[in-house]
mmCIF file with all atom_site columns, C-alpha atoms in Angstrom:
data_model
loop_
_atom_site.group_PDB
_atom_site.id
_atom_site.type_symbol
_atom_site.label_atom_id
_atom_site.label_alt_id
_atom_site.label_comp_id
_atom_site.label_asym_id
_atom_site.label_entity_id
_atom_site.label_seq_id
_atom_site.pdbx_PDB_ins_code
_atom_site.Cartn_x
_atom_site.Cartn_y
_atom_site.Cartn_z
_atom_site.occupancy
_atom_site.B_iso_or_equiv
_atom_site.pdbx_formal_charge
_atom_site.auth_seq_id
_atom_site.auth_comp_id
_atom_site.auth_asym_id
_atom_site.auth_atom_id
_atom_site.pdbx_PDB_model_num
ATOM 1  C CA . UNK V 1 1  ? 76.984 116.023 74.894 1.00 86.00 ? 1072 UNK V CA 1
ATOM 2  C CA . UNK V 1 2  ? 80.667 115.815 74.160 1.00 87.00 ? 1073 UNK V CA 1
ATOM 3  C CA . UNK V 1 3  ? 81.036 119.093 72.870 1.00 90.00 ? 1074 UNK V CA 1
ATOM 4  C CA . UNK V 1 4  ? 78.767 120.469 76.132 1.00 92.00 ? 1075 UNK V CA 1
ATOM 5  C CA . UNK V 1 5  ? 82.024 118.394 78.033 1.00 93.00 ? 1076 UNK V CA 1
ATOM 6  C CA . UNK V 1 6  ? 84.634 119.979 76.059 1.00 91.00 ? 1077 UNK V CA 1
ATOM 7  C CA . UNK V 1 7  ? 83.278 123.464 76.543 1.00 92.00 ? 1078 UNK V CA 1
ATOM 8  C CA . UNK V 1 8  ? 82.740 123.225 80.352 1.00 94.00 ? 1079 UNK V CA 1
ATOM 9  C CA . UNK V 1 9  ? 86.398 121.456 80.263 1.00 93.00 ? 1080 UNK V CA 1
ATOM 10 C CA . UNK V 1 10 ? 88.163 124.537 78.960 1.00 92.00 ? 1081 UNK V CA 1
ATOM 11 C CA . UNK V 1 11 ? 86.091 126.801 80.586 1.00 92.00 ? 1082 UNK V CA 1
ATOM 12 C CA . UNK V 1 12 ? 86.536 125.174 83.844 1.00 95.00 ? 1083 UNK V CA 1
ATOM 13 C CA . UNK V 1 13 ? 90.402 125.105 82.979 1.00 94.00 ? 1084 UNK V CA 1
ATOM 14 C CA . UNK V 1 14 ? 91.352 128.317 81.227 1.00 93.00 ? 1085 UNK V CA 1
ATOM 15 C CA . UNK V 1 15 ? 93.213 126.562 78.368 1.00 93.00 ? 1086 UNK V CA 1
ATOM 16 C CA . UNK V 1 16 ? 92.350 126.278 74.610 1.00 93.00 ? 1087 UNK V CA 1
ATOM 17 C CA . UNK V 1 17 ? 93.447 122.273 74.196 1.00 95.00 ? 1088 UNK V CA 1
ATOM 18 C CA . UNK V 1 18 ? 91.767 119.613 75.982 1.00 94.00 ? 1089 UNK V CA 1
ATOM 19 C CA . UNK V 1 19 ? 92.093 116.238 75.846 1.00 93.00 ? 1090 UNK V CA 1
ATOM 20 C CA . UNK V 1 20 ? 89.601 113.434 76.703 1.00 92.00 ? 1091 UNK V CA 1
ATOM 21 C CA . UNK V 1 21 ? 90.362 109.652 76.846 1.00 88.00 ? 1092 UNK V CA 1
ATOM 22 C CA . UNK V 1 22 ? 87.187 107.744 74.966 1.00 85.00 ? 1093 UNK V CA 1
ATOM 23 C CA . UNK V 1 23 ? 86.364 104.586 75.313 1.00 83.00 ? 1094 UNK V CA 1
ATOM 24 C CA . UNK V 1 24 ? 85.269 102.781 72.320 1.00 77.00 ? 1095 UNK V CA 1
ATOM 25 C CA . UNK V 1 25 ? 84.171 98.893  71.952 1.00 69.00 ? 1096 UNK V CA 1
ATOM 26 C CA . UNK V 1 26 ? 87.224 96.943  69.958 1.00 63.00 ? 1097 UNK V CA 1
ATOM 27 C CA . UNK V 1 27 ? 85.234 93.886  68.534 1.00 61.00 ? 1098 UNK V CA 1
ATOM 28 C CA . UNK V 1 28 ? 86.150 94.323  64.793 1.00 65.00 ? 1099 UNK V CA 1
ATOM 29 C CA . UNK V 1 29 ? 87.879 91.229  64.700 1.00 66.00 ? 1100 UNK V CA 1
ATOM 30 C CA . UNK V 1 30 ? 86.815 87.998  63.749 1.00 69.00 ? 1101 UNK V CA 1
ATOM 31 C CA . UNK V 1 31 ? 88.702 86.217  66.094 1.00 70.00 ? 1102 UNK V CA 1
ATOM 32 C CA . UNK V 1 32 ? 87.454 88.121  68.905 1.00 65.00 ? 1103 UNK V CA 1
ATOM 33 C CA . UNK V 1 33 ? 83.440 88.437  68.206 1.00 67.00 ? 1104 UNK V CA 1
ATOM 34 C CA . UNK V 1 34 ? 82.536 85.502  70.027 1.00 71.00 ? 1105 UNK V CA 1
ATOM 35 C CA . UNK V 1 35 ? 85.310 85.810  73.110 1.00 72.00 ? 1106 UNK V CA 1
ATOM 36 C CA . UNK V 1 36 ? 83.928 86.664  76.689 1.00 67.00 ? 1107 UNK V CA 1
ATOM 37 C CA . UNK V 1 37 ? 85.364 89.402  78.438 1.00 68.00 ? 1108 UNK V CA 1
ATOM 38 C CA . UNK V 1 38 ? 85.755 93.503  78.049 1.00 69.00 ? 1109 UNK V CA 1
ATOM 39 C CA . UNK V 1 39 ? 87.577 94.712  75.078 1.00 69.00 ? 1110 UNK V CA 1
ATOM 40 C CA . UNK V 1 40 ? 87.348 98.167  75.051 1.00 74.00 ? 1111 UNK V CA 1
ATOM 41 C CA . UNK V 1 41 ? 90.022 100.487 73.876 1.00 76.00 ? 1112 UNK V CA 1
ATOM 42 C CA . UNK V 1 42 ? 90.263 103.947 75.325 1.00 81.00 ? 1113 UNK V CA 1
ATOM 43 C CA . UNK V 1 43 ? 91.891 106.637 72.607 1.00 82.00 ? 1114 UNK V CA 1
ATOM 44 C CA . UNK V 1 44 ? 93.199 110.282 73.332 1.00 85.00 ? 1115 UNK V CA 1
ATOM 45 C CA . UNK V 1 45 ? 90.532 112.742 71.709 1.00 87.00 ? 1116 UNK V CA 1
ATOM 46 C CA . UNK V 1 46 ? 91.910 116.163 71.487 1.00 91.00 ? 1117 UNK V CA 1
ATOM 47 C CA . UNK V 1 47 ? 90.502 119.621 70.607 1.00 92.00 ? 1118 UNK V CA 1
ATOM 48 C CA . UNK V 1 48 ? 92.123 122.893 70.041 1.00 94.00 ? 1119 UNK V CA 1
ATOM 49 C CA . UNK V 1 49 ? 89.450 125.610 70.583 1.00 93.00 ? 1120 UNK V CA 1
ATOM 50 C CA . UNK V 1 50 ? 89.691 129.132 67.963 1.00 91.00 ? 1121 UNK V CA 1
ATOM 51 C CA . UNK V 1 51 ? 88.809 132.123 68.167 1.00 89.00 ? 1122 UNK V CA 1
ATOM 52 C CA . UNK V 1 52 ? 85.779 133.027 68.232 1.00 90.00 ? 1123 UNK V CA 1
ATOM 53 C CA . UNK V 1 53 ? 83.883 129.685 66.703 1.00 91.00 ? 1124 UNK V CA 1
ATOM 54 C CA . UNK V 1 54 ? 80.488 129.236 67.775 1.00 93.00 ? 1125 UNK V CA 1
ATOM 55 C CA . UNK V 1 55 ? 79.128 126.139 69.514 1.00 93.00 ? 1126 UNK V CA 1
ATOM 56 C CA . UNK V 1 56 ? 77.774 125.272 66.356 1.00 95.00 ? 1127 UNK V CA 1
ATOM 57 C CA . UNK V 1 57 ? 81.012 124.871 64.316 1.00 94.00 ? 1128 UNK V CA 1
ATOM 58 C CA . UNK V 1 58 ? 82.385 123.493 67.191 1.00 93.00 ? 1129 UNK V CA 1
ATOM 59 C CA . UNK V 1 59 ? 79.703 120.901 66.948 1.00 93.00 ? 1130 UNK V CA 1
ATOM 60 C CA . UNK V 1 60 ? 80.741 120.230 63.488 1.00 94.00 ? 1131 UNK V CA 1
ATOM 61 C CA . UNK V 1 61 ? 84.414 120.155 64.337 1.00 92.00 ? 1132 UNK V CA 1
ATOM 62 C CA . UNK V 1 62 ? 84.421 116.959 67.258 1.00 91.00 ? 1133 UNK V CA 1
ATOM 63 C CA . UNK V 1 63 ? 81.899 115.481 64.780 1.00 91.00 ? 1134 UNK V CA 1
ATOM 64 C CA . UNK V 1 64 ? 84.116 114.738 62.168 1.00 91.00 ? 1135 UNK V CA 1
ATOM 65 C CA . UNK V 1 65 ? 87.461 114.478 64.556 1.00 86.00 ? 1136 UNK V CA 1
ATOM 66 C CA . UNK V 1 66 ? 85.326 112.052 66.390 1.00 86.00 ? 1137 UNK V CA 1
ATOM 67 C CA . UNK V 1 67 ? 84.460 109.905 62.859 1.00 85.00 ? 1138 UNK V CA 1
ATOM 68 C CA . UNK V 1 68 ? 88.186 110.578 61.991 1.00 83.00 ? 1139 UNK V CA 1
ATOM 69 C CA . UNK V 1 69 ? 89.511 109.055 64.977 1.00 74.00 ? 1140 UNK V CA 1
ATOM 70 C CA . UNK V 1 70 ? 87.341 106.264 65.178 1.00 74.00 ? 1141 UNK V CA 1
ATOM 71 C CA . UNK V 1 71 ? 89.158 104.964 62.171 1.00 73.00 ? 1142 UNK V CA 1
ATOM 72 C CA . UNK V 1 72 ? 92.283 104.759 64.014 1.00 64.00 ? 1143 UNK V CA 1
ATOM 73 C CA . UNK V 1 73 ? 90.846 102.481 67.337 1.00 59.00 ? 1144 UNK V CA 1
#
């Protein structure tokens, strides 16, 4: 679904980078598991479309930028 997003986005657009803002839950914390309230942190995903890739190794492409940045939230 994010990669349909990310193709309509640059089609829609005409340019080969887009960026998306995802939210992602920030409860890794101990000190923060049992507090009430929305903790959500939203981080800059960015993709620079090539030349000629097809939508399957674009697939494969936000798949592991998307596990990549996850490590960084």
């Amino acid at each position: 679904l994010l990669t349909a997003f990310y193709i309509f986005l640059a089609k829609l657009s005409n340019e080969k980078c887009v960026t998306v803002g995802i939210p992602f839950a920030n409860r890794q914390h101990a000190g923060v598991e049992n507090l009430v309230g929305c903790f959500i942190n939203t981080l800059p995903f960015t993709y620079h479309f090539q030349a000629g890739a097809t939508v399957q190794q674009i697939i494969v492409d936000i798949s592991q930028q998307l596990a990549e940045t996850q490590s960084y939230q």
